[in-house]
Coordinates of C-alpha atoms in Angstrom, one line a residue:
X2 CA 11.7 -27.9 8.9
X3 CA 11.8 -27.3 5.1
X4 CA 13.3 -30.3 3.3
X5 CA 15.2 -28.3 0.7
X6 CA 15.7 -24.7 1.9
X7 CA 17.0 -22.0 -0.3
X8 CA 19.7 -19.5 0.9
X9 CA 18.1 -16.1 0.3
X10 CA 19.2 -12.5 0.7
X11 CA 16.6 -9.6 0.7
X12 CA 17.8 -6.1 0.1
X13 CA 15.7 -3.5 1.8
X14 CA 13.6 -3.8 5.0
X15 CA 10.6 -1.6 4.2
X16 CA 7.1 -3.1 3.7
X17 CA 8.1 -5.3 0.8
X18 CA 11.5 -6.4 1.9
X19 CA 10.8 -7.1 5.6
X20 CA 7.5 -8.9 4.9
X21 CA 9.2 -10.9 2.1
X22 CA 12.2 -11.9 4.1
X23 CA 10.3 -12.7 7.3
X24 CA 7.8 -14.9 5.5
X25 CA 10.3 -16.8 3.4
X26 CA 12.2 -17.5 6.7
X27 CA 9.0 -18.6 8.4
X28 CA 8.6 -21.2 5.7
X29 CA 12.1 -22.5 6.6
X30 CA 14.3 -20.8 4.0
X31 CA 17.6 -19.4 5.2
X32 CA 17.2 -15.6 4.9
X33 CA 19.4 -12.6 5.5
X34 CA 17.8 -9.2 5.3
X35 CA 20.2 -6.3 4.6
X36 CA 19.6 -2.5 4.8
X37 CA 22.1 0.3 4.8
X38 CA 20.1 2.0 7.5
X39 CA 22.1 0.8 10.5
X40 CA 19.6 2.3 13.0
X41 CA 16.8 0.2 11.5
X42 CA 18.9 -2.9 11.5
X43 CA 19.9 -2.4 15.1
X44 CA 16.2 -2.1 16.0
X45 CA 15.3 -5.2 14.1
X46 CA 18.0 -7.2 15.8
X47 CA 16.3 -6.1 19.1
X48 CA 13.0 -7.3 17.9
X49 CA 11.6 -3.8 17.2
X50 CA 9.6 -3.6 14.0
X51 CA 9.9 -0.2 12.1
X52 CA 6.5 -0.4 10.4
X53 CA 3.0 -1.0 11.6
X54 CA 1.8 -4.2 10.0
X55 CA -0.5 -6.7 11.8
X56 CA 1.1 -10.1 12.4
X57 CA 4.5 -9.1 11.2
X58 CA 6.1 -8.9 14.7
X59 CA 5.1 -12.4 15.4
X60 CA 6.4 -13.7 12.1
X61 CA 9.8 -11.9 12.5
X62 CA 10.1 -13.1 16.2
X63 CA 9.4 -16.7 15.2
X64 CA 11.7 -16.7 12.2
X65 CA 14.6 -15.2 14.2
X66 CA 14.1 -17.7 17.1
X67 CA 14.2 -20.6 14.6
X68 CA 17.6 -19.3 13.2
X69 CA 16.2 -18.8 9.7
X70 CA 16.2 -15.0 9.7
X71 CA 19.1 -12.7 10.3
X72 CA 19.6 -8.9 9.8
X73 CA 22.7 -7.0 8.8
X74 CA 23.8 -3.7 7.3
X75 CA 26.8 -5.4 5.6
X76 CA 26.0 -6.4 2.0
X77 CA 29.0 -8.7 1.8
X78 CA 27.8 -10.6 4.8
X79 CA 24.2 -10.7 3.4
X80 CA 25.0 -12.2 0.0
X81 CA 28.1 -14.2 0.5
X82 CA 26.1 -17.6 0.4
X83 CA 22.9 -16.5 -1.3
X84 CA 21.5 -18.5 -4.2
X85 CA 18.7 -15.9 -4.7
X86 CA 18.8 -12.2 -4.0
X87 CA 15.5 -10.3 -3.8
X88 CA 15.5 -6.5 -4.3
X89 CA 12.9 -4.8 -2.2
X90 CA 14.1 -1.2 -2.3
X91 CA 11.9 1.9 -3.1
X92 CA 10.9 3.0 -6.6
X93 CA 9.2 6.4 -6.0
X94 CA 8.2 8.7 -8.7
X95 CA 11.2 10.5 -10.3
X96 CA 11.0 14.1 -9.3
X97 CA 9.7 16.3 -12.2
X98 CA 8.4 13.3 -14.1
X99 CA 5.8 10.5 -14.0
X100 CA 8.4 7.8 -14.3
X101 CA 9.5 5.5 -11.5
X102 CA 12.9 6.3 -10.0
X103 CA 14.9 3.0 -10.3
X104 CA 18.2 4.4 -9.2
X105 CA 18.0 2.6 -5.8
X106 CA 17.4 -0.7 -7.7
X107 CA 20.4 -0.2 -9.9
X108 CA 22.6 0.8 -7.0
X109 CA 21.5 -2.2 -4.9
X110 CA 22.0 -4.6 -7.9
X111 CA 25.5 -3.4 -8.5
X112 CA 26.4 -3.7 -4.8
X113 CA 24.9 -7.2 -4.7
X114 CA 26.9 -8.3 -7.8
X115 CA 30.2 -6.9 -6.6
X116 CA 29.8 -8.9 -3.3
X117 CA 28.5 -12.3 -4.6
X118 CA 30.7 -15.3 -4.0
X119 CA 28.8 -17.7 -6.2
X120 CA 26.4 -17.8 -9.2
X121 CA 23.0 -16.4 -8.2
X122 CA 19.6 -15.2 -9.4
X123 CA 18.9 -11.5 -8.9
X124 CA 15.2 -10.9 -8.5
X125 CA 13.3 -7.6 -8.6
X126 CA 10.6 -7.7 -5.9
X127 CA 10.0 -3.9 -6.0
X128 CA 7.6 -2.5 -8.6
X129 CA 9.9 -1.5 -11.5
X130 CA 9.2 -0.1 -15.0
X131 CA 8.8 -2.7 -17.8
X132 CA 12.2 -3.4 -19.2
X133 CA 14.1 -3.1 -16.0
X134 CA 15.2 -6.7 -16.1
X135 CA 16.8 -6.1 -19.5
X136 CA 18.5 -2.9 -18.2
X137 CA 19.8 -4.8 -15.2
X138 CA 21.3 -7.5 -17.4
X139 CA 23.1 -4.9 -19.5
X140 CA 24.5 -3.1 -16.4
X141 CA 25.6 -6.4 -14.8
X142 CA 27.4 -7.4 -18.0
X143 CA 29.5 -4.2 -17.8
X144 CA 30.6 -4.9 -14.3
X145 CA 32.9 -7.8 -15.4
X146 CA 32.2 -9.9 -12.4
X147 CA 33.4 -13.5 -12.2
X148 CA 30.0 -15.1 -11.2
X149 CA 27.0 -15.7 -13.4
X150 CA 24.0 -13.6 -12.4
X151 CA 20.6 -14.2 -13.9
X152 CA 17.9 -11.6 -13.6
X153 CA 14.3 -12.5 -12.8
X154 CA 11.1 -10.7 -11.7
X155 CA 8.8 -11.7 -8.9
X156 CA 6.4 -8.8 -8.3
X157 CA 4.6 -8.4 -5.0
X158 CA 0.9 -8.0 -4.5
X159 CA 0.8 -7.1 -0.8
X160 CA -1.9 -4.9 0.7
X161 CA -0.6 -2.8 3.5
X162 CA -2.5 -3.8 6.6
X163 CA -2.8 -7.4 5.5
X164 CA 0.6 -8.0 3.9
X165 CA 1.5 -11.1 5.9
X166 CA -1.8 -12.8 5.0
X167 CA -1.4 -11.8 1.4
X168 CA 2.1 -13.3 1.3
X169 CA 1.3 -16.6 3.0
X170 CA -1.9 -17.2 1.1
X171 CA -1.6 -15.3 -2.2
X172 CA -4.1 -15.4 -5.1
X173 CA -1.2 -16.2 -7.4
X174 CA 2.6 -16.0 -7.6
X175 CA 4.2 -14.5 -10.7
X176 CA 7.6 -15.8 -11.7
X177 CA 9.2 -13.8 -14.5
X178 CA 12.2 -15.6 -15.8
X179 CA 14.0 -15.9 -19.1
X180 CA 15.8 -19.2 -18.3
X181 CA 14.7 -22.6 -17.1
X182 CA 17.2 -22.4 -14.2
X183 CA 15.9 -19.1 -12.8
X184 CA 12.3 -20.3 -13.1
X185 CA 13.0 -23.6 -11.4
X186 CA 14.9 -21.9 -8.5
X187 CA 12.1 -19.4 -7.9
X188 CA 9.5 -22.2 -8.1
X189 CA 11.6 -24.0 -5.4
X190 CA 11.4 -20.9 -3.2
X191 CA 7.6 -20.9 -3.4
X192 CA 7.3 -24.7 -3.0
X193 CA 6.0 -24.4 0.6
X194 CA 2.7 -22.8 -0.6
X195 CA 1.9 -25.5 -3.2
X196 CA -0.1 -27.1 -0.4
X197 CA -2.6 -24.2 -0.8
X198 CA -2.9 -24.9 -4.5
X199 CA -1.7 -21.4 -5.2
X200 CA -1.2 -20.9 -9.0
X201 CA 2.4 -20.1 -10.0
X202 CA 2.4 -18.3 -13.3
X203 CA 5.7 -18.4 -15.1
X204 CA 6.3 -15.8 -17.8
X205 CA 9.2 -13.9 -19.2
X206 CA 10.4 -10.9 -17.2
X207 CA 8.8 -8.3 -19.4
X208 CA 5.4 -9.9 -18.9
X209 CA 5.9 -10.2 -15.2
X210 CA 6.8 -6.5 -14.9
X211 CA 3.7 -5.5 -16.9
X212 CA 1.4 -7.8 -14.9
X213 CA 2.2 -5.8 -11.7
X214 CA 1.4 -2.4 -13.3
X215 CA -1.6 -3.7 -15.1
X216 CA -3.0 -5.2 -11.8
X217 CA -2.7 -2.0 -9.9
X218 CA -4.0 0.2 -12.7
X219 CA -7.1 -2.1 -13.0
X220 CA -7.8 -1.8 -9.3
X221 CA -7.3 1.9 -9.3
X222 CA -9.7 2.1 -12.2
X223 CA -12.3 0.0 -10.2
X224 CA -11.9 2.5 -7.3
X225 CA -12.4 5.4 -9.6
X226 CA -15.4 3.9 -11.2
X227 CA -17.3 3.3 -8.0
X228 CA -16.4 6.8 -6.8
X229 CA -18.0 8.2 -10.0
X230 CA -21.0 5.9 -9.6
X231 CA -21.4 7.2 -6.0
X232 CA -21.6 10.8 -7.3
X233 CA -24.3 9.7 -9.8
X234 CA -26.2 7.8 -7.1
X235 CA -26.3 10.9 -4.9
X236 CA -27.8 13.0 -7.7
X237 CA -30.4 10.3 -8.5
X238 CA -31.3 9.4 -4.9
X239 CA -30.0 5.9 -5.2
X240 CA -27.9 4.1 -2.5
X241 CA -24.4 3.3 -3.7
X242 CA -24.0 0.5 -1.1
X243 CA -26.9 -1.3 -2.8
X244 CA -25.6 -0.5 -6.2
X245 CA -22.1 -1.8 -5.3
X246 CA -23.4 -4.9 -3.8
X247 CA -25.7 -5.6 -6.8
X248 CA -22.9 -5.3 -9.3
X249 CA -20.3 -6.9 -7.1
X250 CA -22.1 -10.2 -6.9
X251 CA -21.5 -10.7 -10.6
X252 CA -18.5 -12.9 -10.5
X253 CA -17.1 -11.1 -13.5
X254 CA -16.9 -7.9 -11.4
X255 CA -16.4 -9.0 -7.8
X256 CA -17.0 -7.1 -4.6
X257 CA -13.4 -6.0 -3.8
X258 CA -12.5 -2.3 -4.3
X259 CA -16.1 -1.3 -4.7
X260 CA -16.3 0.9 -1.6
X261 CA -16.5 4.6 -2.4
X262 CA -14.0 6.9 -0.8
X263 CA -12.2 10.2 -1.1
X264 CA -9.8 8.9 -3.7
X265 CA -7.0 6.4 -3.8
X266 CA -3.6 7.2 -2.2
X267 CA -0.8 5.1 -0.7
X268 CA 2.5 3.8 -1.8
X269 CA 1.3 2.0 -4.9
X270 CA -1.7 3.2 -6.9
X271 CA -0.7 6.8 -7.4
X272 CA 2.9 6.2 -8.5
X273 CA 2.1 3.0 -10.4
X274 CA -0.7 4.5 -12.5
X275 CA 1.6 7.5 -13.3
X276 CA 4.4 5.2 -14.2
X277 CA 2.3 3.0 -16.5
X278 CA 0.9 6.1 -18.2
X279 CA 4.4 7.3 -18.8
X280 CA 5.5 3.9 -20.1
X281 CA 2.5 3.7 -22.5
X282 CA 3.3 7.2 -23.8
X283 CA 7.0 6.3 -24.3
X284 CA 6.2 3.3 -26.5
X285 CA 3.7 5.2 -28.5
X286 CA 0.6 3.6 -27.2
X287 CA -0.9 6.1 -24.7
X288 CA -3.5 4.7 -22.3
X289 CA -6.4 7.1 -22.3
X290 CA -8.1 5.0 -19.7
X291 CA -5.3 5.2 -17.2
X292 CA -4.8 8.9 -17.9
X293 CA -8.5 9.5 -17.1
X294 CA -8.2 7.5 -13.9
X295 CA -5.3 9.7 -12.7
X296 CA -7.2 12.9 -13.6
X297 CA -10.4 11.7 -12.0
X298 CA -8.7 10.8 -8.8
X299 CA -7.0 14.2 -8.6
X300 CA -10.4 15.9 -9.1
X301 CA -12.0 13.6 -6.5
X302 CA -9.9 15.0 -3.8
X303 CA -10.8 18.6 -4.7
X304 CA -14.5 17.8 -4.8
X305 CA -14.2 16.3 -1.2
X306 CA -12.9 19.7 0.1
X307 CA -15.9 21.4 -1.5
X308 CA -18.1 18.8 0.1
X309 CA -16.8 19.7 3.6
X310 CA -17.2 23.4 3.1
X311 CA -20.9 22.8 2.0
X312 CA -21.5 20.6 5.1
X313 CA -20.0 23.4 7.3
X314 CA -22.6 25.9 6.0
X315 CA -20.4 27.5 3.4
X316 CA -17.4 28.5 5.5
X317 CA -14.9 26.9 7.7
X318 CA -13.4 30.1 9.1
X319 CA -13.0 29.8 12.8
X320 CA -14.7 26.4 13.0
X321 CA -13.3 23.4 14.8
X322 CA -12.9 20.5 12.4
X323 CA -12.2 17.0 13.7
X324 CA -10.5 14.7 11.4
X325 CA -10.7 10.9 12.1
X326 CA -8.0 9.1 10.2
X327 CA -4.7 10.2 8.7
X328 CA -3.1 7.2 7.0
X329 CA -4.1 6.4 3.5
X330 CA -5.9 3.2 4.7
X331 CA -6.6 1.4 7.9
X332 CA -4.1 -1.0 9.6
X333 CA -1.0 0.9 8.5
X334 CA 1.0 3.9 9.7
X335 CA 1.8 4.8 6.1
X336 CA 1.2 8.4 5.2
X337 CA 2.4 8.2 1.6
X338 CA 0.0 10.1 -0.7
X339 CA -2.7 10.0 1.9
X340 CA -5.8 12.2 1.1
X341 CA -5.3 13.7 4.6
X342 CA -2.1 15.3 3.2
X343 CA -4.3 17.2 0.7
X344 CA -7.4 17.8 2.7
X345 CA -6.0 19.0 6.0
X346 CA -3.8 21.8 4.5
X347 CA -6.9 22.9 2.5
X348 CA -9.0 23.0 5.7
X349 CA -6.3 25.2 7.4
X350 CA -6.2 27.5 4.4
X351 CA -10.0 27.9 4.7
X352 CA -9.4 29.1 8.3
X353 CA -10.5 26.0 10.2
X354 CA -9.0 24.9 13.5
X355 CA -8.1 21.2 12.8
X356 CA -7.8 18.5 15.5
X357 CA -6.9 15.0 14.3
X358 CA -6.7 11.4 15.5
X359 CA -5.3 8.2 14.0
X360 CA -4.7 4.9 15.8
X361 CA -1.3 4.4 14.3
X362 CA -0.3 7.3 12.0
X363 CA -0.1 10.4 14.3
X364 CA 3.7 10.3 14.8
X365 CA 4.4 10.2 11.1
X366 CA 1.6 12.7 10.3
X367 CA 3.0 15.2 12.8
X368 CA 6.2 15.4 10.8
X369 CA 4.4 15.8 7.5
X370 CA 1.4 17.9 8.2
X371 CA 1.4 21.7 8.9
X372 CA 2.2 22.7 12.4
X373 CA -1.2 24.2 13.1
X374 CA -2.8 20.7 13.4
X375 CA -3.7 19.5 16.9
X376 CA -3.6 15.8 17.8
X377 CA -6.1 14.0 20.1
X378 CA -5.5 10.9 22.1
X379 CA -8.8 9.2 21.3
X380 CA -11.7 9.6 18.8
X381 CA -13.9 11.0 21.6
X382 CA -11.3 13.6 22.5
X383 CA -11.0 14.5 18.8
X384 CA -14.7 15.2 18.1
X385 CA -15.5 16.9 21.5
X386 CA -16.6 20.4 20.8
X387 CA -16.1 20.1 17.0
X388 CA -18.4 21.9 14.5
X389 CA -17.7 19.3 11.8
X390 CA -16.2 15.8 12.0
X391 CA -14.6 14.3 8.9
X392 CA -13.9 10.5 8.6
X393 CA -11.1 9.9 6.2
X394 CA -9.8 6.4 7.1
X395 CA -11.8 3.2 7.7
X396 CA -10.2 2.2 11.0
X397 CA -12.2 -0.3 13.2
X398 CA -11.9 2.1 16.1
X399 CA -14.2 4.5 14.1
X400 CA -16.6 1.8 12.9
X401 CA -17.1 0.8 16.6
X402 CA -17.6 4.4 17.8
X403 CA -21.3 4.6 19.0
X404 CA -23.2 7.1 17.0
X405 CA -24.3 8.7 20.4
X406 CA -20.7 9.9 20.9
X407 CA -21.3 12.5 18.2
X408 CA -23.4 14.4 20.8
X409 CA -20.0 15.5 22.2
X410 CA -19.7 17.8 19.2
X411 CA -20.7 21.5 19.3
X412 CA -22.8 20.8 16.3
X413 CA -23.2 17.1 15.2
X414 CA -22.3 17.4 11.5
X415 CA -20.4 14.4 10.1
X416 CA -18.9 14.1 6.7
X417 CA -18.2 10.3 6.4
X418 CA -15.9 9.6 3.4
X419 CA -15.9 5.9 4.1
X420 CA -19.6 5.2 4.7
X421 CA -18.9 3.6 8.1
X422 CA -22.4 4.3 9.6
X423 CA -25.9 3.3 8.7
X424 CA -28.0 6.3 7.5
X425 CA -30.9 5.4 9.8
X426 CA -28.7 5.2 12.9
X427 CA -27.3 8.7 12.3
X428 CA -30.8 10.0 11.6
X429 CA -32.0 8.5 14.9
X430 CA -29.1 10.0 16.8
X431 CA -29.9 13.5 15.4
X432 CA -26.7 13.8 13.4
X433 CA -26.5 15.8 10.2
X434 CA -24.8 13.2 8.1
X435 CA -23.1 13.4 4.7
X436 CA -21.8 10.1 3.3
X437 CA -20.9 9.1 -0.3
X438 CA -23.4 7.9 -2.7
X439 CA -26.2 8.0 -0.2
X440 CA -28.9 10.7 0.6
X441 CA -27.7 13.1 3.3
X442 CA -29.5 13.1 6.6
X443 CA -30.8 16.2 8.5
X444 CA -30.1 18.6 5.6

């Protein structure tokens, strides 16, 4: 058991909140997760996890069994003994703007403060605009509450699909605090991972908030860069996999995020790059680089649609198109800003008959995609009789699919936007194969 556990409340039980609360509790802290969604809380109390995240169910079950993790929809119950309250609520793009919508953060903070029974540290775990901590302090001061509430920032760097691992063994922990007390308490929260020699970087709240945006913008830039290099490689007859490997072994560059794809999506990169660009514009220091990344990513998706039409012989009308992968990345059921949300409607508009498969995302996808999409129970069922197969998500189930299975297609034409297959293997199997940044096969 943890020698000096902290009493923690976590507001929100989405990806950030649930992973944060469960992992803190697994370390031995006393954690209560609160969410106003009573259906979700009821499910969590029964051991049902509302999101697809490898390893999370085990962590939650273990933490609940140890007595360190509890769930409630009652804010008063959640924060009554809390020393630290983490805010893990959503900050989507504000409709009609590029700014982040922090209304849920402000509402949650106010509710927390009105229900506290002791002095506490209020911590933004969600990705929030730079300056949010200052705004929260001003709002809290106007509430006239009896207890002292210090505001801190502790941004998350969790990748969906590997969030538990990222939390347990992070590259670093950022503690944004403007007082020695808040910094000390947050360092105490993270004391269990000191055994892994994880760097804990202490800064003011403004720096911590900017670190999060800068990190995501840099990674989005890296993705965009390798996508553009892939296009150049195709024109020159080079192999982007060799190019990426060659530059990635330079320790100043690194191999991560150097896999070409159809463009970045998901819950973070799109909204965070837009928000950072808006912040930069507001302070009179526009980021031309981030603006260019956003524009290039948008254009990337349009070019992928053109690529599919070319592979289909110039027209998709009346053709059966199999789509493998609907979520924005593998090992998640998250459909937020997935490229499938752009590409599939475009295929339907071109007159294609679309059948799709995803190991985890079909339930969510069926509620978001047009009604004309058919869904298959397996990759083989999806590609059977297809004129063209498109691979959008890098699921292991597709990586393991033997190339011989593409003989199930009416015409074995594959547009692989994740470079899952070896060019030579597809050539040997007689597949007309289009990948990214590599010469096409059978064309």
